[in-house]
Amino acid sequence: MNYDRILIRYGEISTKGRNRNKFVEKLKRSVMTVLRPFPKIRVEASRDRMYVILNGENGIEIIEKLKHIFGIQSFSPAIKVERNVEALKQSSLELVKSLYKEGQTFKVTPKRSDKTFELNTDGINHTVGGYLLQNIPGLRVDVRNPDINLRVEVRNEAIYLSCENILGAGGLPGGSSGKAMLMLSGGIDSPVAGYLAMKRGLAIEAVHFFSPPFTSERSKEKVVDLTKKLAGIYGSAIKLHIVPFTDVQQAIREQIPENYTMTTTRRMMLRITDEIRNKQEALAIITGESLGQVASQTLESMFTINEVTNTPILRPLITMDKTDIIKIAHEIDTLEISNRPFEDCCTIFVPASPKTKPRREKVQHYESFFNFNPLIEEAVQEVETLVIQPYDQHSEFDSLF
Ligand code: ATP
Ligand code: MG
C-alpha cells in the first residue's frame, strides 16, 4: 500500500510558546527548500505538526532528505483515512497486510485528539485489532514488542494511520535562532563549529582572512569549497567575506614583539570580524576554538584576545576532543577538504614560541605604539564578498550527511 503523506513532529519547537508560529514557518521553509527537487509535493503546516503530501512523488527519497532537516524530531509515513469505522478497518488491513511477513506480531496504538469519534481508544483497539486478526492468517498480538505498531490517530478532520517512526535530526529550524558570523579557516575545526551552530538554528555568514602572497589562491579555494558544503546543509546560499589581511599582518610583524604577534593577530582578526558583523547585522561570532588545543586557545589567551569585543563569541567545540571533532568533520564531509594542504594566514608568521599565557596589560602596551585603526578600516573596506551556492542540491546534497 502506498503512503500518501509524511507526518512530521516538531519536538523542541513545541516548547517555544508564542514564538511557535515563527518556528513552524521557518521549518516549513526548510522543508520546502530541501524538497525543491519534488515539485508535486505540498506542505501543510499547523501549530503542532506538519504534513508533506506526496502527490505521487518518491516517498523513499523524500524520507532520506527529511532525516537531515534541523527542527524535526521524528516523522512517519502515513495514510489519511476518512473518519468512519469501515474506512478505518479497510485501510488498516491494507496497510498492515503490505508490511506483514509470516509469523510477525502487531499491536494497535490508538490516539484520539478528537473525542467525538464514535469509537473510544478501547473500541478502536478491539475493532481494528480484531479485524486484522480475522483477515491476516498467522498474525499475532504482542503489546510489548510488536513487529508492527499500527498507530491510529483520530483528529478533527480525518484519521491518520502510520506504522514507522523515523528519528529526525533534532536541533532547531534553519535561521530560527538569528544570524552569526563564522570565522572560517581552512582547518578541520571551524567548519564543524559552523555545522553545530547551524544545527541550533543559526544562519551564518563566513569570514575568512587571506594574506596574499603568503597564502595562495588554493587556500581561498579550499574555504570556498568548505562554504559550499555548509551551504548544502540548509540548501541555500551562504555569504563568504574574504578579508585582505596582509597589511595588518605586516604591521603586526614590525610593531609587536615576536612572542605576542599571535595574540595581536587574533585580536585584529576579531576586531575586523566584529566590524563586518556589525555591518551585516549579525549578533554573534562563531569560532572553531577548543580549549587547550593550541597556544591561542588557552584560557589566558582567550581572556586576552576576547578583550577587544563584548559581542558574544560562540565556541561550539570548546569542550570537545579533537577525535570527536574529526568524527563530525567526517560525517558532514568537510574533513577531506580541510585535510588538503594549505597555508593559513595565522601559521605563516607563527613565532617560535608564542605566549601561551598572554596578558591584557602587556598586549595593550605593545599595541599602543602603533595606530592599527586605519589598517583595520581599510581591510573592512576592501572585503570581497562572495555568495556561495550549495553543491548541486539534486545530486550532491546526500553526500553531506
Ligand atoms: P581550525 O581547524 O578551524 O583552523 P585550529 O585548531 O587550526 O582551527 P586556530 O588556527 O588557532 O585553530 O584558529 C582558531 C579559530 O580562529 C578557528 O577555528 C577559526 O574560527 C579562526 N581562524 C583561524 N584562522 C582563520 C582565518 N584565516 N580566517 C578566519 N578565521 C580563522
Ligand atoms: Mg587553523
Short mmCIF file of C-alpha atoms and ligand atoms in Angstrom, two decimals:
data_model
loop_
_atom_site.label_atom_id
_atom_site.label_comp_id
_atom_site.label_asym_id
_atom_site.label_seq_id
_atom_site.Cartn_x
_atom_site.Cartn_y
_atom_site.Cartn_z
CA MET A 1 0.00 0.00 0.00
CA ASN A 2 1.26 3.45 -0.84
CA TYR A 3 1.55 6.06 1.84
CA ASP A 4 0.13 9.35 0.68
CA ARG A 5 1.82 11.71 3.14
CA ILE A 6 4.55 12.09 5.72
CA LEU A 7 3.64 13.33 9.16
CA ILE A 8 6.35 15.46 10.79
CA ARG A 9 6.63 16.01 14.55
CA TYR A 10 8.37 19.16 15.75
CA GLY A 11 9.99 18.18 19.04
CA GLU A 12 11.69 21.09 20.70
CA ILE A 13 9.77 23.73 18.78
CA SER A 14 6.70 22.80 20.73
CA THR A 15 8.26 24.26 23.87
CA LYS A 16 8.65 27.68 22.31
CA GLY A 17 5.31 29.19 23.34
CA ARG A 18 4.41 32.34 21.49
CA ASN A 19 7.31 32.07 19.06
CA ARG A 20 5.87 28.86 17.76
CA ASN A 21 4.38 30.25 14.57
CA LYS A 22 7.72 31.70 13.58
CA PHE A 23 9.43 28.37 14.21
CA VAL A 24 6.83 26.45 12.24
CA GLU A 25 7.17 28.93 9.39
CA LYS A 26 10.98 28.51 9.34
CA LEU A 27 10.73 24.75 9.40
CA LYS A 28 8.21 24.82 6.59
CA ARG A 29 10.60 26.93 4.57
CA SER A 30 13.47 24.48 5.25
CA VAL A 31 11.33 21.54 4.19
CA MET A 32 10.22 23.27 1.01
CA THR A 33 13.80 24.28 0.17
CA VAL A 34 15.19 20.79 0.64
CA LEU A 35 12.30 19.18 -1.23
CA ARG A 36 12.59 21.50 -4.23
CA PRO A 37 13.50 18.54 -6.48
CA PHE A 38 9.98 17.16 -5.87
CA PRO A 39 7.68 19.74 -7.46
CA LYS A 40 4.40 17.90 -6.89
CA ILE A 41 4.57 17.71 -3.11
CA ARG A 42 2.52 20.04 -0.92
CA VAL A 43 3.43 21.04 2.61
CA GLU A 44 0.69 21.66 5.17
CA ALA A 45 1.79 23.10 8.49
CA SER A 46 -0.21 23.57 11.63
CA ARG A 47 0.78 24.52 15.15
CA ASP A 48 1.57 21.02 16.29
CA ARG A 49 2.57 19.08 13.18
CA MET A 50 3.32 19.24 9.51
CA TYR A 51 2.36 17.04 6.59
CA VAL A 52 4.21 16.53 3.35
CA ILE A 53 1.54 15.42 0.89
CA LEU A 54 3.36 13.25 -1.63
CA ASN A 55 1.05 13.56 -4.66
CA GLY A 56 2.84 10.65 -6.28
CA GLU A 57 6.43 11.80 -5.59
CA ASN A 58 9.00 9.25 -4.38
CA GLY A 59 8.39 8.80 -0.65
CA ILE A 60 11.60 6.87 -0.04
CA GLU A 61 13.81 9.62 -1.46
CA ILE A 62 11.86 12.25 0.44
CA ILE A 63 12.30 10.34 3.71
CA GLU A 64 16.08 10.37 3.18
CA LYS A 65 16.04 14.16 2.75
CA LEU A 66 13.82 14.75 5.77
CA LYS A 67 16.25 12.88 8.04
CA HIS A 68 18.71 15.78 7.77
CA ILE A 69 16.48 18.78 8.30
CA PHE A 70 17.06 20.52 11.63
CA GLY A 71 13.97 21.07 13.75
CA ILE A 72 12.34 17.72 13.01
CA GLN A 73 12.18 15.37 15.96
CA SER A 74 10.60 12.41 14.20
CA PHE A 75 8.37 11.64 11.26
CA SER A 76 6.17 8.88 9.93
CA PRO A 77 4.92 7.94 6.51
CA ALA A 78 1.13 7.99 6.93
CA ILE A 79 -2.20 7.46 5.24
CA LYS A 80 -5.13 9.80 5.60
CA VAL A 81 -8.42 7.98 6.09
CA GLU A 82 -11.97 9.24 6.17
CA ARG A 83 -13.49 9.37 9.65
CA ASN A 84 -15.64 6.28 9.52
CA VAL A 85 -15.21 2.87 11.04
CA GLU A 86 -15.49 0.88 7.80
CA ALA A 87 -12.83 3.01 6.06
CA LEU A 88 -10.61 2.72 9.12
CA LYS A 89 -10.86 -1.08 9.13
CA GLN A 90 -10.19 -1.42 5.41
CA SER A 91 -7.22 0.94 5.28
CA SER A 92 -5.70 -0.60 8.41
CA LEU A 93 -5.96 -4.03 6.83
CA GLU A 94 -4.37 -2.90 3.58
CA LEU A 95 -1.51 -1.16 5.39
CA VAL A 96 -0.67 -3.98 7.80
CA LYS A 97 -1.03 -6.56 5.02
CA SER A 98 1.51 -4.67 2.92
CA LEU A 99 4.07 -4.79 5.75
CA TYR A 100 3.29 -8.19 7.25
CA LYS A 101 5.75 -11.05 6.92
CA GLU A 102 4.91 -14.52 8.10
CA GLY A 103 4.96 -15.06 11.86
CA GLN A 104 5.10 -11.37 12.75
CA THR A 105 3.31 -9.74 15.66
CA PHE A 106 1.45 -6.43 15.92
CA LYS A 107 -0.37 -4.07 18.17
CA VAL A 108 -2.70 -1.12 17.68
CA THR A 109 -1.84 2.19 19.34
CA PRO A 110 -4.87 4.46 19.16
CA LYS A 111 -4.80 8.16 19.97
CA ARG A 112 -7.83 10.41 19.96
CA SER A 113 -7.32 14.15 19.94
CA ASP A 114 -10.96 14.44 18.89
CA LYS A 115 -13.24 12.73 21.38
CA THR A 116 -16.37 12.96 19.23
CA PHE A 117 -15.39 9.97 17.10
CA GLU A 118 -17.81 7.08 17.63
CA LEU A 119 -15.15 4.66 18.95
CA ASN A 120 -13.06 5.40 22.03
CA THR A 121 -9.46 4.13 22.25
CA ASP A 122 -10.53 0.72 23.58
CA GLY A 123 -13.13 0.49 20.83
CA ILE A 124 -10.54 1.29 18.15
CA ASN A 125 -8.20 -1.28 19.64
CA HIS A 126 -10.79 -4.05 19.60
CA THR A 127 -12.45 -3.22 16.31
CA VAL A 128 -9.25 -2.72 14.30
CA GLY A 129 -7.21 -5.38 16.11
CA GLY A 130 -9.99 -7.95 15.77
CA TYR A 131 -10.47 -7.19 12.09
CA LEU A 132 -6.77 -7.62 11.37
CA LEU A 133 -6.58 -10.91 13.28
CA GLN A 134 -9.56 -12.24 11.34
CA ASN A 135 -8.15 -11.30 7.97
CA ILE A 136 -4.41 -11.95 8.19
CA PRO A 137 -3.73 -15.62 8.90
CA GLY A 138 -0.79 -16.17 11.28
CA LEU A 139 -0.77 -12.62 12.64
CA ARG A 140 -0.42 -12.47 16.43
CA VAL A 141 -0.70 -9.76 19.05
CA ASP A 142 2.30 -8.63 21.09
CA VAL A 143 1.69 -5.48 23.08
CA ARG A 144 5.22 -5.20 24.46
CA ASN A 145 7.48 -5.63 21.49
CA PRO A 146 5.44 -5.86 18.31
CA ASP A 147 6.99 -6.10 14.85
CA ILE A 148 4.28 -3.82 13.52
CA ASN A 149 2.91 -0.98 15.60
CA LEU A 150 -0.16 0.45 13.90
CA ARG A 151 -0.76 3.96 15.15
CA VAL A 152 -4.30 5.18 14.66
CA GLU A 153 -4.67 8.85 15.26
CA VAL A 154 -8.16 10.31 15.26
CA ARG A 155 -8.20 14.03 14.60
CA ASN A 156 -10.85 16.56 13.76
CA GLU A 157 -10.54 16.38 10.04
CA ALA A 158 -9.53 12.76 9.49
CA ILE A 159 -7.87 9.63 10.83
CA TYR A 160 -4.16 9.05 10.18
CA LEU A 161 -2.56 5.62 10.07
CA SER A 162 1.16 5.03 10.38
CA CYS A 163 3.49 2.19 11.33
CA GLU A 164 7.01 3.59 11.30
CA ASN A 165 8.52 6.27 13.47
CA ILE A 166 11.72 7.62 11.95
CA LEU A 167 14.13 9.70 14.03
CA GLY A 168 14.80 13.22 12.72
CA ALA A 169 17.99 15.30 13.02
CA GLY A 170 16.77 17.28 16.05
CA GLY A 171 18.06 20.81 16.56
CA LEU A 172 16.16 23.93 15.57
CA PRO A 173 14.93 25.04 12.12
CA GLY A 174 17.33 26.89 9.84
CA GLY A 175 17.66 30.56 10.67
CA SER A 176 15.25 30.42 13.62
CA SER A 177 17.95 31.50 16.09
CA GLY A 178 19.15 34.52 14.12
CA LYS A 179 22.43 35.20 12.34
CA ALA A 180 26.09 34.93 13.35
CA MET A 181 29.47 35.33 11.63
CA LEU A 182 31.55 32.16 11.35
CA MET A 183 35.32 32.70 11.39
CA LEU A 184 36.22 30.11 8.80
CA SER A 185 39.81 29.00 8.31
CA GLY A 186 40.80 26.12 6.08
CA GLY A 187 41.26 23.87 9.11
CA ILE A 188 39.19 21.00 10.46
CA ASP A 189 37.57 22.76 13.38
CA SER A 190 35.81 25.86 12.11
CA PRO A 191 33.54 24.10 9.56
CA VAL A 192 32.42 21.72 12.31
CA ALA A 193 31.71 24.70 14.57
CA GLY A 194 29.63 26.20 11.75
CA TYR A 195 27.69 22.99 11.31
CA LEU A 196 26.86 22.72 15.02
CA ALA A 197 25.78 26.36 15.13
CA MET A 198 23.52 25.78 12.14
CA LYS A 199 22.03 22.77 13.89
CA ARG A 200 20.92 25.12 16.67
CA GLY A 201 19.09 27.23 14.12
CA LEU A 202 21.71 29.88 13.32
CA ALA A 203 22.03 31.36 9.86
CA ILE A 204 25.70 32.03 9.18
CA GLU A 205 27.92 34.25 7.08
CA ALA A 206 31.55 33.16 6.81
CA VAL A 207 34.60 35.43 7.29
CA HIS A 208 38.00 34.33 6.03
CA PHE A 209 41.34 36.09 6.47
CA PHE A 210 43.52 35.91 3.45
CA SER A 211 47.14 37.13 3.18
CA PRO A 212 48.36 37.07 -0.40
CA PRO A 213 51.06 36.36 -1.48
CA PHE A 214 51.78 34.45 1.73
CA THR A 215 48.60 32.45 1.38
CA SER A 216 47.75 31.13 -2.06
CA GLU A 217 44.64 31.07 -4.21
CA ARG A 218 44.41 27.41 -3.33
CA SER A 219 43.72 28.17 0.31
CA LYS A 220 40.96 30.52 -0.79
CA GLU A 221 39.53 27.78 -2.99
CA LYS A 222 39.50 25.49 -0.02
CA VAL A 223 37.45 27.91 2.01
CA VAL A 224 35.05 28.35 -0.91
CA ASP A 225 34.61 24.56 -1.04
CA LEU A 226 34.02 24.34 2.70
CA THR A 227 31.43 27.11 2.47
CA LYS A 228 29.71 25.20 -0.34
CA LYS A 229 29.43 22.17 1.91
CA LEU A 230 27.96 24.25 4.72
CA ALA A 231 25.55 25.88 2.27
CA GLY A 232 24.31 22.40 1.38
CA ILE A 233 23.14 21.86 4.95
CA TYR A 234 20.28 24.34 4.62
CA GLY A 235 20.20 24.00 0.84
CA SER A 236 20.67 27.76 0.48
CA ALA A 237 23.50 30.16 -0.33
CA ILE A 238 25.98 31.47 2.27
CA LYS A 239 27.89 34.75 2.06
CA LEU A 240 31.66 34.42 2.33
CA HIS A 241 33.58 37.59 3.24
CA ILE A 242 37.24 37.41 2.26
CA VAL A 243 39.34 39.89 4.22
CA PRO A 244 42.67 41.07 2.75
CA PHE A 245 44.86 40.75 5.82
CA THR A 246 48.40 41.13 4.50
CA ASP A 247 48.95 44.78 5.51
CA VAL A 248 47.68 44.23 9.03
CA GLN A 249 49.91 41.20 9.43
CA GLN A 250 52.97 43.05 8.15
CA ALA A 251 52.32 45.85 10.61
CA ILE A 252 51.97 43.36 13.44
CA ARG A 253 55.26 41.76 12.49
CA GLU A 254 57.01 45.11 12.50
CA GLN A 255 55.41 46.57 15.62
CA ILE A 256 54.80 43.78 18.11
CA PRO A 257 57.38 41.68 19.98
CA GLU A 258 57.54 38.29 18.41
CA ASN A 259 56.06 36.27 21.24
CA TYR A 260 52.94 38.49 21.23
CA THR A 261 52.32 38.58 17.46
CA MET A 262 49.92 35.66 17.60
CA THR A 263 47.87 37.32 20.32
CA THR A 264 47.68 40.62 18.47
CA THR A 265 46.89 38.84 15.19
CA ARG A 266 43.88 37.21 16.84
CA ARG A 267 42.76 40.46 18.39
CA MET A 268 42.89 42.20 15.00
CA MET A 269 41.02 39.36 13.34
CA LEU A 270 38.33 39.60 15.98
CA ARG A 271 38.05 43.38 15.64
CA ILE A 272 37.69 43.15 11.87
CA THR A 273 35.17 40.30 12.09
CA ASP A 274 33.19 42.34 14.58
CA GLU A 275 33.05 45.31 12.20
CA ILE A 276 31.78 43.09 9.41
CA ARG A 277 29.28 41.55 11.83
CA ASN A 278 28.00 44.99 12.68
CA LYS A 279 27.55 45.89 9.01
CA GLN A 280 25.76 42.61 8.30
CA GLU A 281 23.54 42.98 11.37
CA ALA A 282 24.53 39.68 12.94
CA LEU A 283 24.58 39.26 16.72
CA ALA A 284 27.43 36.84 17.42
CA ILE A 285 30.74 35.45 16.20
CA ILE A 286 31.41 31.70 15.95
CA THR A 287 34.90 30.18 16.11
CA GLY A 288 36.29 26.66 15.99
CA GLU A 289 38.27 27.05 19.20
CA SER A 290 38.65 24.11 21.52
CA LEU A 291 40.08 24.62 24.99
CA GLY A 292 43.79 23.95 25.27
CA GLN A 293 44.21 22.71 21.69
CA VAL A 294 46.94 25.22 20.76
CA ALA A 295 48.64 28.27 22.27
CA SER A 296 45.92 30.68 21.19
CA GLN A 297 43.27 28.52 22.82
CA THR A 298 44.34 28.54 26.45
CA LEU A 299 42.00 30.29 28.84
CA GLU A 300 44.57 33.07 29.32
CA SER A 301 44.78 33.59 25.54
CA MET A 302 41.03 33.69 25.14
CA PHE A 303 40.74 36.16 28.00
CA THR A 304 43.30 38.46 26.39
CA ILE A 305 42.05 38.10 22.82
CA ASN A 306 38.40 38.45 23.78
CA GLU A 307 39.07 41.85 25.36
CA VAL A 308 38.59 43.65 22.04
CA THR A 309 34.84 42.99 21.85
CA ASN A 310 31.84 42.29 24.00
CA THR A 311 29.95 40.65 21.16
CA PRO A 312 29.04 37.08 22.16
CA ILE A 313 31.66 34.64 20.86
CA LEU A 314 30.15 31.23 20.36
CA ARG A 315 32.59 28.33 20.57
CA PRO A 316 30.60 25.17 19.87
CA LEU A 317 33.73 22.97 20.11
CA ILE A 318 35.13 24.44 23.30
CA THR A 319 34.85 21.25 25.38
CA MET A 320 35.32 18.74 22.60
CA ASP A 321 38.28 16.45 21.99
CA LYS A 322 39.97 16.54 18.60
CA THR A 323 38.92 12.95 17.83
CA ASP A 324 35.24 13.82 18.31
CA ILE A 325 35.61 16.92 16.14
CA ILE A 326 37.23 14.84 13.39
CA LYS A 327 34.36 12.37 13.57
CA ILE A 328 31.82 15.09 12.88
CA ALA A 329 34.00 16.57 10.13
CA HIS A 330 33.94 13.16 8.50
CA GLU A 331 30.17 12.83 8.86
CA ILE A 332 29.49 16.21 7.31
CA ASP A 333 32.06 15.54 4.61
CA THR A 334 34.30 18.53 5.28
CA LEU A 335 37.26 16.51 6.58
CA GLU A 336 38.68 15.70 3.18
CA ILE A 337 38.61 19.35 2.10
CA SER A 338 40.16 20.50 5.39
CA ASN A 339 42.93 17.94 5.02
CA ARG A 340 44.10 19.38 1.72
CA PRO A 341 47.44 21.09 2.25
CA PHE A 342 47.26 24.85 2.62
CA GLU A 343 48.84 27.84 4.31
CA ASP A 344 46.76 29.63 6.87
CA CYS A 345 47.41 33.32 7.40
CA CYS A 346 47.87 32.55 11.08
CA THR A 347 50.55 29.97 10.57
CA ILE A 348 52.80 31.82 8.14
CA PHE A 349 54.24 34.23 10.69
CA VAL A 350 53.99 31.88 13.62
CA PRO A 351 56.58 32.79 16.23
CA ALA A 352 58.88 30.07 17.53
CA SER A 353 57.38 30.35 20.99
CA PRO A 354 54.04 32.14 21.13
CA LYS A 355 52.92 33.17 24.59
CA THR A 356 50.56 30.60 25.99
CA LYS A 357 49.63 32.98 28.82
CA PRO A 358 49.49 36.41 27.19
CA ARG A 359 48.42 39.26 29.47
CA ARG A 360 45.98 42.06 28.64
CA GLU A 361 48.18 44.84 30.05
CA LYS A 362 51.15 43.71 28.05
CA VAL A 363 49.38 43.41 24.73
CA GLN A 364 47.66 46.77 25.28
CA HIS A 365 51.05 48.28 25.94
CA TYR A 366 52.62 46.79 22.78
CA GLU A 367 49.68 47.80 20.61
CA SER A 368 49.71 51.37 21.98
CA PHE A 369 52.76 52.34 19.93
CA PHE A 370 51.00 51.99 16.61
CA ASN A 371 47.61 53.07 15.34
CA PHE A 372 46.05 49.95 13.82
CA ASN A 373 42.67 51.62 13.19
CA PRO A 374 43.33 52.86 9.63
CA LEU A 375 44.58 49.42 8.58
CA ILE A 376 41.55 47.77 10.13
CA GLU A 377 39.21 50.21 8.37
CA GLU A 378 40.97 49.59 5.08
CA ALA A 379 40.72 45.81 5.45
CA VAL A 380 36.99 46.12 6.17
CA GLN A 381 36.53 48.45 3.18
CA GLU A 382 38.26 46.00 0.87
CA VAL A 383 36.43 42.88 1.88
CA GLU A 384 35.44 40.77 -1.10
CA THR A 385 32.02 39.19 -0.56
CA LEU A 386 31.14 36.05 -2.47
CA VAL A 387 27.73 34.41 -2.46
CA ILE A 388 28.41 30.70 -2.35
CA GLN A 389 25.74 28.39 -3.68
CA PRO A 390 25.47 24.87 -2.26
CA TYR A 391 26.91 21.94 -4.18
CA ASP A 392 24.35 20.82 -6.75
CA GLN A 393 21.41 20.18 -4.45
CA HIS A 394 19.99 17.40 -6.54
CA SER A 395 22.96 15.11 -6.78
CA GLU A 396 25.39 16.07 -4.05
CA PHE A 397 23.16 17.00 -1.16
CA ASP A 398 23.11 13.45 0.15
CA SER A 399 26.85 13.15 0.38
CA LEU A 400 26.81 15.87 3.03
CA PHE A 401 25.36 13.63 5.62
P1 ATP B 1 40.69 25.39 12.52
O1 ATP B 1 40.84 23.92 12.39
O2 ATP B 1 39.28 25.85 12.48
O3 ATP B 1 41.62 26.16 11.63
P2 ATP B 1 42.62 25.48 14.58
O4 ATP B 1 42.56 24.39 15.58
O5 ATP B 1 43.62 25.44 13.50
O6 ATP B 1 41.15 25.72 14.00
P3 ATP B 1 43.44 28.15 15.14
O7 ATP B 1 44.24 28.19 13.91
O8 ATP B 1 44.01 28.55 16.45
O9 ATP B 1 42.80 26.76 15.46
O10 ATP B 1 42.15 29.02 14.90
C1 ATP B 1 41.15 29.15 15.88
C2 ATP B 1 39.92 29.71 15.22
O11 ATP B 1 40.17 31.01 14.70
C3 ATP B 1 39.48 28.89 14.04
O12 ATP B 1 38.70 27.79 14.40
C4 ATP B 1 38.72 29.91 13.25
O13 ATP B 1 37.40 30.08 13.79
C5 ATP B 1 39.52 31.17 13.48
N1 ATP B 1 40.50 31.34 12.37
C6 ATP B 1 41.76 30.93 12.31
N2 ATP B 1 42.36 31.27 11.14
C7 ATP B 1 41.41 31.92 10.43
C8 ATP B 1 41.36 32.52 9.12
N3 ATP B 1 42.41 32.53 8.30
N4 ATP B 1 40.21 33.11 8.73
C9 ATP B 1 39.14 33.11 9.54
N5 ATP B 1 39.12 32.56 10.75
C10 ATP B 1 40.23 31.98 11.22
MG MG B 2 43.66 26.71 11.81
#
